[in-house]
Short mmCIF file of C-alpha atoms in Angstrom, two decimals:
data_model
loop_
_atom_site.label_atom_id
_atom_site.label_comp_id
_atom_site.label_asym_id
_atom_site.label_seq_id
_atom_site.Cartn_x
_atom_site.Cartn_y
_atom_site.Cartn_z
CA MET F 66 99.36 118.08 74.93
CA SER F 67 96.07 116.19 74.95
CA ILE F 68 93.35 116.04 72.27
CA LEU F 69 89.63 115.34 72.69
CA PHE F 70 86.61 115.37 70.36
CA TYR F 71 83.27 116.11 72.00
CA VAL F 72 79.80 117.49 71.25
CA LYS F 73 78.18 120.64 72.70
CA SER F 74 74.57 120.11 73.74
CA SER F 75 74.18 123.80 74.51
CA LYS F 76 74.71 124.69 70.86
CA ALA F 77 72.26 122.25 69.26
CA SER F 78 70.89 123.25 65.86
CA LYS F 79 67.20 123.78 65.12
CA LYS F 80 67.11 120.19 63.85
CA GLY F 81 68.52 118.91 67.12
CA LEU F 82 71.97 118.13 65.77
CA LEU F 83 74.95 118.73 68.06
CA PRO F 84 78.17 120.41 66.83
CA ILE F 85 81.40 118.42 67.16
CA TYR F 86 84.32 120.28 68.75
CA GLN F 87 88.01 119.52 69.01
CA ARG F 88 89.65 120.37 72.34
CA ILE F 89 93.45 120.66 72.44
CA THR F 90 94.91 121.17 75.91
CA ILE F 91 98.48 122.52 76.22
CA ASN F 92 100.02 122.83 79.67
CA GLY F 93 96.56 123.07 81.20
CA THR F 94 95.28 125.72 78.77
CA ARG F 95 92.39 124.68 76.51
CA ILE F 96 91.95 125.48 72.83
CA GLU F 97 88.41 124.73 71.59
CA LEU F 98 87.88 124.60 67.84
CA SER F 99 84.75 123.83 65.87
CA THR F 100 85.05 121.00 63.34
CA SER F 101 81.99 122.32 61.42
CA LYS F 102 80.48 118.82 61.66
CA PHE F 103 77.18 117.84 63.36
CA VAL F 104 75.78 114.59 64.74
CA GLU F 105 72.62 113.25 66.40
CA LYS F 106 73.05 112.93 70.16
CA LEU F 107 72.32 109.21 70.24
CA LYS F 108 74.89 108.46 67.52
CA TRP F 109 77.81 110.05 69.39
CA ASN F 110 80.24 107.79 71.34
CA THR F 111 81.53 109.94 74.22
CA VAL F 112 84.17 107.39 75.30
CA VAL F 113 86.08 107.21 71.98
CA GLY F 114 85.06 110.62 70.66
CA LYS F 115 83.59 109.33 67.40
CA ILE F 116 80.26 108.58 65.69
CA LYS F 117 78.84 105.10 66.31
CA GLY F 118 78.22 102.61 63.51
CA ASN F 119 79.54 102.08 59.98
CA SER F 120 77.18 104.23 58.01
CA GLU F 121 78.61 106.33 55.20
CA GLU F 122 78.02 109.45 57.29
CA ALA F 123 79.86 107.93 60.24
CA ARG F 124 82.82 106.83 58.09
CA LEU F 125 83.15 110.26 56.43
CA ILE F 126 82.97 112.29 59.65
CA ASN F 127 85.20 109.89 61.64
CA SER F 128 87.74 109.95 58.83
CA TYR F 129 87.72 113.76 58.93
CA LEU F 130 88.25 113.73 62.71
CA ASP F 131 91.26 111.43 62.19
CA VAL F 132 92.71 113.99 59.77
CA LEU F 133 92.29 116.75 62.39
CA LEU F 134 93.91 114.51 65.00
CA ALA F 135 96.90 113.87 62.73
CA LYS F 136 97.16 117.57 61.90
CA ALA F 137 97.26 118.43 65.61
CA TYR F 138 100.22 116.11 66.22
CA GLU F 139 101.98 117.24 63.02
CA THR F 140 101.70 120.84 64.18
CA GLU F 141 103.28 119.96 67.51
CA LYS F 142 106.07 118.01 65.78
CA TRP F 143 106.84 120.92 63.40
CA MET F 144 107.05 123.41 66.27
CA VAL F 145 109.40 121.15 68.25
CA ASN F 146 111.67 120.57 65.23
CA ASN F 147 111.85 124.31 64.52
CA ASN F 148 112.52 125.34 68.13
CA GLU F 149 109.26 127.31 68.25
CA GLU F 150 107.86 128.25 71.63
CA ILE F 151 104.79 126.08 72.25
CA ASN F 152 101.94 127.61 74.20
CA ALA F 153 98.20 127.81 73.61
CA GLN F 154 98.38 130.97 71.49
CA THR F 155 101.38 130.09 69.32
CA TYR F 156 100.06 126.58 68.77
CA LYS F 157 96.59 127.80 67.81
CA ASN F 158 98.05 130.30 65.34
CA LYS F 159 100.19 127.60 63.73
CA PHE F 160 97.37 125.05 63.64
CA LEU F 161 94.98 127.51 62.00
CA GLY F 162 97.62 128.87 59.65
CA ILE F 163 97.59 132.34 61.19
CA GLU F 164 101.05 133.78 60.61
CA GLU F 165 102.45 135.63 63.60
CA LYS F 166 103.70 139.08 62.66
CA GLN F 167 107.41 138.77 62.02
CA ARG F 168 109.43 141.50 63.67
CA GLN F 169 112.36 142.37 61.42
CA LEU F 170 115.69 143.62 62.76
CA ILE F 171 116.34 146.41 60.24
CA LEU F 172 112.77 147.74 60.46
CA ILE F 173 113.07 147.90 64.25
CA PHE F 174 116.50 149.59 64.02
CA GLU F 175 115.24 152.13 61.46
CA ASP F 176 112.23 152.94 63.64
CA HIS F 177 114.54 153.49 66.63
CA ASN F 178 116.75 155.87 64.64
CA LYS F 179 113.75 157.72 63.24
CA ARG F 180 112.48 158.40 66.76
CA MET F 181 115.95 159.39 67.90
CA LYS F 182 116.22 161.89 65.04
CA GLU F 183 112.96 163.53 66.08
CA LEU F 184 114.31 163.96 69.63
CA ILE F 185 117.59 165.64 68.61
CA GLY F 186 118.05 168.73 70.72
CA SER F 187 115.85 167.54 73.57
CA ASN F 188 116.89 163.98 74.43
CA TYR F 189 119.75 163.27 72.01
CA ALA F 190 122.65 165.06 70.35
CA ASN F 191 123.04 164.97 66.58
CA ASN F 192 126.37 163.13 66.92
CA THR F 193 124.68 160.36 68.92
CA TYR F 194 122.11 159.95 66.15
CA LYS F 195 124.90 159.76 63.56
CA LYS F 196 126.63 156.99 65.54
CA TYR F 197 123.46 154.88 65.48
CA GLU F 198 123.02 155.55 61.76
CA THR F 199 126.59 154.31 61.17
CA THR F 200 125.88 151.22 63.29
CA LEU F 201 122.72 150.54 61.25
CA SER F 202 124.73 150.85 58.04
CA HIS F 203 127.23 148.27 59.32
CA VAL F 204 124.42 145.88 60.30
CA LYS F 205 122.86 146.15 56.82
CA GLU F 206 126.21 145.46 55.18
CA PHE F 207 126.78 142.50 57.52
CA LEU F 208 123.38 140.96 56.67
CA LYS F 209 124.07 141.27 52.96
CA SER F 210 127.54 139.80 53.31
CA GLN F 211 126.72 136.99 55.76
CA TYR F 212 123.16 136.00 54.80
CA ASN F 213 122.55 137.72 51.43
CA LEU F 214 119.48 139.32 53.06
CA ASN F 215 118.20 142.87 53.37
CA ASP F 216 116.50 142.09 56.69
CA ILE F 217 116.13 139.23 59.16
CA SER F 218 113.72 138.14 61.88
CA ILE F 219 114.71 139.49 65.29
CA LYS F 220 114.34 135.93 66.63
CA ARG F 221 117.39 134.88 64.61
CA VAL F 222 119.63 137.27 66.53
CA ASP F 223 121.53 135.11 69.02
CA ILE F 224 125.04 135.08 70.50
CA ALA F 225 126.39 133.44 67.33
CA PHE F 226 124.92 136.30 65.25
CA ILE F 227 126.54 138.89 67.55
CA ASN F 228 129.94 137.16 67.52
CA ASP F 229 129.80 136.99 63.72
CA PHE F 230 128.95 140.70 63.58
CA ASP F 231 131.88 141.40 65.91
CA PHE F 232 134.22 139.48 63.56
CA PHE F 233 132.77 141.32 60.53
CA LEU F 234 133.50 144.70 62.12
CA ARG F 235 137.07 143.75 62.99
CA ASN F 236 137.94 141.83 59.83
CA THR F 237 135.90 143.38 57.00
CA LYS F 238 135.39 146.94 58.29
CA LYS F 239 138.86 147.04 59.91
CA CYS F 240 137.49 148.59 63.12
CA ASN F 241 139.79 148.62 66.13
CA ASN F 242 138.76 146.89 69.35
CA ASN F 243 137.13 149.89 71.05
CA SER F 244 135.23 150.99 67.93
CA THR F 245 133.94 147.44 67.51
CA ILE F 246 132.72 147.33 71.12
CA LYS F 247 130.97 150.71 70.73
CA TYR F 248 129.13 149.53 67.60
CA ILE F 249 128.11 146.31 69.38
CA ARG F 250 126.83 148.35 72.33
CA ASN F 251 124.76 150.57 70.01
CA PHE F 252 123.38 147.45 68.35
CA GLY F 253 122.84 145.95 71.80
CA LYS F 254 120.53 148.79 72.77
CA ILE F 255 118.17 147.75 69.95
CA ILE F 256 118.34 144.09 71.01
CA LYS F 257 117.73 145.04 74.65
CA GLN F 258 114.57 146.91 73.64
CA CYS F 259 113.34 143.83 71.77
CA TYR F 260 113.96 141.70 74.85
CA VAL F 261 112.16 144.17 77.15
CA ASN F 262 109.23 144.29 74.70
CA GLY F 263 108.94 140.50 74.90
CA TRP F 264 109.98 139.92 71.28
CA LEU F 265 112.97 137.86 72.40
CA GLU F 266 112.97 135.16 75.06
CA ARG F 267 116.45 136.11 76.30
CA ASP F 268 119.03 138.84 75.83
CA PRO F 269 121.75 137.33 73.59
CA LEU F 270 124.26 139.99 74.66
CA LEU F 271 124.48 138.53 78.17
CA ASN F 272 127.14 136.11 76.90
CA TYR F 273 129.04 138.62 74.75
CA LYS F 274 132.62 138.94 76.00
CA GLY F 275 133.82 142.13 74.26
CA LYS F 276 135.74 144.55 76.46
CA VAL F 277 136.92 148.14 75.90
CA LYS F 278 140.71 148.46 76.23
CA GLU F 279 142.23 151.37 78.10
CA ILE F 280 143.98 153.69 75.64
CA GLU F 281 146.82 156.12 76.20
CA ARG F 282 145.21 159.55 75.94
CA VAL F 283 147.00 162.49 74.33
CA TYR F 284 147.46 165.65 76.41
CA LEU F 285 149.65 168.76 76.34
CA THR F 286 152.34 169.50 78.92
CA GLN F 287 152.55 172.83 80.73
CA ASP F 288 155.39 173.89 78.39
CA GLU F 289 153.27 173.11 75.32
CA ILE F 290 150.34 175.08 76.75
CA GLU F 291 152.69 178.02 77.34
CA LEU F 292 153.90 177.69 73.75
CA LEU F 293 150.33 177.99 72.47
CA LEU F 294 149.59 180.91 74.81
CA ASN F 295 152.59 182.93 73.70
CA LYS F 296 152.52 182.12 69.99
CA GLU F 297 151.62 185.01 67.70
CA PHE F 298 149.58 184.17 64.61
CA LYS F 299 149.36 186.33 61.53
CA ILE F 300 146.28 184.41 60.38
CA LYS F 301 143.22 185.45 62.42
CA ARG F 302 141.49 182.14 61.78
CA LEU F 303 144.28 180.22 63.54
CA GLU F 304 144.37 182.73 66.38
CA LEU F 305 140.66 182.21 66.98
CA VAL F 306 141.04 178.41 66.88
CA ARG F 307 143.93 178.64 69.38
CA ASP F 308 141.84 180.79 71.71
CA MET F 309 138.79 178.51 71.60
CA PHE F 310 140.98 175.47 72.22
CA LEU F 311 142.70 177.13 75.18
CA PHE F 312 139.33 178.19 76.58
CA SER F 313 138.32 174.52 76.67
CA CYS F 314 141.71 173.57 78.17
CA PHE F 315 141.07 175.95 81.09
CA THR F 316 137.38 175.12 81.58
CA GLY F 317 137.17 171.42 80.64
CA LEU F 318 134.06 172.04 78.52
CA ALA F 319 133.37 169.84 75.49
CA TYR F 320 132.92 171.45 72.07
CA ILE F 321 129.10 171.42 72.11
CA ASP F 322 129.04 172.91 75.61
CA VAL F 323 131.35 175.76 74.55
CA TYR F 324 129.20 176.29 71.46
CA ASN F 325 126.03 176.57 73.59
CA LEU F 326 127.45 179.11 76.06
CA THR F 327 125.79 182.52 76.36
CA ASN F 328 126.32 185.42 78.74
CA SER F 329 123.58 183.97 80.96
CA ASN F 330 125.92 181.07 81.77
CA ILE F 331 128.26 183.46 83.60
CA ILE F 332 127.27 183.67 87.27
CA ILE F 333 128.77 184.90 90.52
CA GLY F 334 129.88 181.87 92.49
CA ILE F 335 129.96 181.12 96.20
CA ASP F 336 133.35 182.86 96.44
CA GLY F 337 132.09 186.09 94.86
CA GLU F 338 134.04 185.39 91.67
CA LYS F 339 132.80 184.66 88.14
CA TRP F 340 131.88 181.05 87.36
CA ILE F 341 130.50 179.20 84.34
CA SER F 342 127.25 177.41 85.17
CA THR F 343 125.91 175.07 82.52
CA LYS F 344 124.52 171.60 81.83
CA ARG F 345 126.49 169.15 79.75
CA GLN F 346 124.45 168.37 76.64
CA LYS F 347 125.72 164.78 76.53
CA THR F 348 124.62 163.79 80.04
CA GLU F 349 122.53 166.77 81.22
CA SER F 350 124.75 166.80 84.32
CA PRO F 351 125.26 170.22 85.93
CA SER F 352 128.76 171.66 85.57
CA ARG F 353 130.05 174.71 87.49
CA ILE F 354 133.57 175.94 86.80
CA PRO F 355 135.38 178.92 88.33
CA ILE F 356 136.68 181.13 85.50
CA LEU F 357 140.49 181.19 85.44
CA PRO F 358 142.35 184.32 84.24
CA VAL F 359 143.14 182.80 80.81
CA SER F 360 139.46 181.94 80.27
CA GLN F 361 138.35 185.43 81.30
CA MET F 362 140.92 186.99 78.99
CA ILE F 363 139.47 185.03 76.04
CA ILE F 364 135.88 185.98 76.97
CA ASP F 365 136.87 189.66 77.12
CA LYS F 366 138.78 189.44 73.85
CA TYR F 367 135.70 188.28 71.88
CA GLU F 368 133.05 190.22 73.78
CA ASN F 369 132.28 192.44 70.80
CA HIS F 370 132.87 189.90 68.05
CA PRO F 371 130.10 190.15 65.38
CA GLN F 372 129.23 186.45 65.66
CA CYS F 373 128.75 186.77 69.42
CA LYS F 374 126.49 189.78 68.93
CA ASN F 375 124.44 188.31 66.08
CA GLU F 376 124.01 184.79 67.50
CA VAL F 377 123.92 185.73 71.21
CA LYS F 378 126.92 183.52 71.90
CA LEU F 379 129.61 183.88 74.53
CA LEU F 380 132.32 182.85 72.04
CA PRO F 381 132.57 182.76 68.20
CA ILE F 382 133.54 179.11 67.90
CA LEU F 383 133.74 177.47 64.46
CA SER F 384 132.19 174.11 63.55
CA ASN F 385 133.70 171.08 65.26
CA GLN F 386 134.97 169.74 61.92
CA LYS F 387 136.76 173.00 61.09
CA MET F 388 138.17 173.28 64.61
CA ASN F 389 139.69 169.82 64.40
CA ALA F 390 141.08 170.44 60.91
CA TYR F 391 142.69 173.76 61.91
CA LEU F 392 144.06 172.32 65.16
CA LYS F 393 146.23 169.96 63.10
CA GLU F 394 147.56 172.99 61.24
CA LEU F 395 148.09 174.72 64.57
CA ALA F 396 150.11 171.80 65.93
CA ASP F 397 152.37 171.84 62.85
CA ILE F 398 153.05 175.58 63.16
CA CYS F 399 153.85 175.26 66.88
CA GLU F 400 155.92 172.12 66.25
CA ILE F 401 153.81 170.10 68.65
CA ASP F 402 154.20 166.48 67.60
CA LYS F 403 150.77 165.40 68.80
CA GLU F 404 147.45 164.89 67.01
CA LEU F 405 145.28 167.63 68.43
CA THR F 406 141.49 167.47 68.46
CA PHE F 407 139.13 169.74 70.34
CA HIS F 408 138.10 166.93 72.69
CA ILE F 409 141.69 166.59 73.92
CA ALA F 410 141.19 169.89 75.72
CA ARG F 411 139.09 168.06 78.35
CA HIS F 412 142.01 165.69 78.97
CA ILE F 413 144.37 168.65 79.29
CA PHE F 414 142.05 170.34 81.79
CA ALA F 415 141.80 167.17 83.87
CA THR F 416 145.49 166.34 83.66
CA THR F 417 147.82 169.29 83.19
CA VAL F 418 145.67 172.18 84.40
CA THR F 419 144.02 170.70 87.50
CA LEU F 420 145.28 167.37 88.87
CA THR F 421 148.95 168.15 88.24
CA ASN F 422 148.51 171.35 90.22
CA GLY F 423 147.03 169.58 93.22
CA ILE F 424 143.29 169.94 92.58
CA PRO F 425 141.53 166.90 94.12
CA ILE F 426 140.00 164.48 91.62
CA GLU F 427 136.57 164.92 93.29
CA SER F 428 136.61 168.64 92.41
CA VAL F 429 137.82 167.89 88.87
CA SER F 430 135.03 165.36 88.42
CA LYS F 431 132.41 167.90 89.52
CA MET F 432 133.74 170.57 87.15
CA LEU F 433 133.78 168.09 84.24
CA GLY F 434 130.15 167.23 84.95
CA HIS F 435 130.85 163.56 85.57
CA ARG F 436 128.52 161.39 87.60
CA ASN F 437 131.25 159.19 89.05
CA LEU F 438 135.00 159.25 89.60
CA ARG F 439 135.61 156.30 87.30
CA THR F 440 134.64 158.42 84.30
CA THR F 441 137.03 161.15 85.44
CA GLN F 442 139.85 158.64 85.75
CA HIS F 443 139.57 157.89 82.02
CA TYR F 444 140.33 161.55 81.31
CA ALA F 445 142.79 162.25 84.09
CA LYS F 446 146.30 160.93 83.69
CA ILE F 447 148.34 161.50 86.84
CA LEU F 448 151.73 162.68 85.64
CA ASP F 449 155.01 161.33 86.98
CA ARG F 450 155.85 164.82 88.29
CA LYS F 451 152.72 164.83 90.48
CA VAL F 452 153.47 161.31 91.72
CA SER F 453 157.02 162.40 92.50
CA GLU F 454 155.80 165.44 94.48
CA ASP F 455 153.31 163.34 96.45
CA MET F 456 155.90 160.66 97.22
CA GLN F 457 158.46 163.28 98.30
CA ILE F 458 156.29 163.97 101.34
CA LEU F 459 156.48 160.29 102.22
CA LYS F 460 160.25 160.25 101.61
CA ASP F 461 160.71 163.17 104.00
CA ILE F 462 158.75 161.35 106.70
CA TYR F 463 160.86 158.20 106.37
CA LEU F 464 164.06 160.25 106.15
CA CYS F 465 163.31 161.73 109.57
CA THR F 466 162.57 158.23 110.88
CA LYS F 467 165.89 156.97 109.51
CA GLN F 468 167.79 159.87 111.12
CA ASN F 469 166.10 159.20 114.46
CA LEU F 470 167.14 155.56 114.24
CA LYS F 471 170.76 156.59 113.63
CA LEU F 472 170.70 158.91 116.64
CA LYS F 473 169.43 156.13 118.89
CA THR F 474 172.16 153.74 117.77
#
């Protein structure tokens, strides 16, 4: 930084007095500021940047210029001590006392969620919005607990802030590892937007080390599926829940995708048979699934159900919350010692219904509406029985080789 006081002849007053300017140059960029002082041309010393002589006028103006000089260096010192970015604009704002608009974390997060809410149904699902609202709630609680603040400047969000938030989620909120990582990722989307918008110099999440752990996914065996298929229920509500769950087990569709199905989603496929053609709401990926006999039986069973007629739905599925609550009751009645949720049906489709029966993982991935095989692998657990069948082929090959070796000897 360099500082210079000079006069501008081009802006002389009617009385011939020249205005004195202060020029501050930062990294080659000039800031020119009027001092609001004037001087006669002959009285100005260009070399030292001051008024000549010891007159009272000279002493007063030169003293004022010294104050401006000191203020310029004090401004630079303050910005260095407070780790402020120093460039022509930020320096000028600080020097003139113009406060830069502070961008607050909670305000930014609330604005993001507000926009997301308005796009529910077109760009986002309601459950996605709820997850971000929960994340926002955790961030607010963290700020109050850690800083005793209702909001904080986005510039104060660094890797230390994120690690402290991670610890808060695990220790105070008792979140497990994967839930913690998901909340951090939701929070990270907000931080990433701030970085892209130029409100942050760097993305603090680049150094975050959290990692999702692979979990053992629950699924039903073929025997347990048969048990559900053959079980007779006296309560119609449980029978309906069983049927909707089995429909998902034999199609791999998530709850919201089953809920959105209409008769228009039933098409004639390339093989001349009935298929389900839809788009997954979560990813908007196309999903085409041949309709298996069990699925067709369920469609036929509820074809004339009042809810299907009134709401133009393919199936009369209950709310996701009710489905999950009644599935627990269903498991107890059938003596299935597993915690059933509707989403488990996708795991069952990938594991027990398709892969175990020799369907290639590429075909399973396409039916599930996944964009890559890695996602499918999270759902699909290759059972020991399938591994055993595959390896038996290899055993037979080597058994023949062993017998041939014996014959030769």
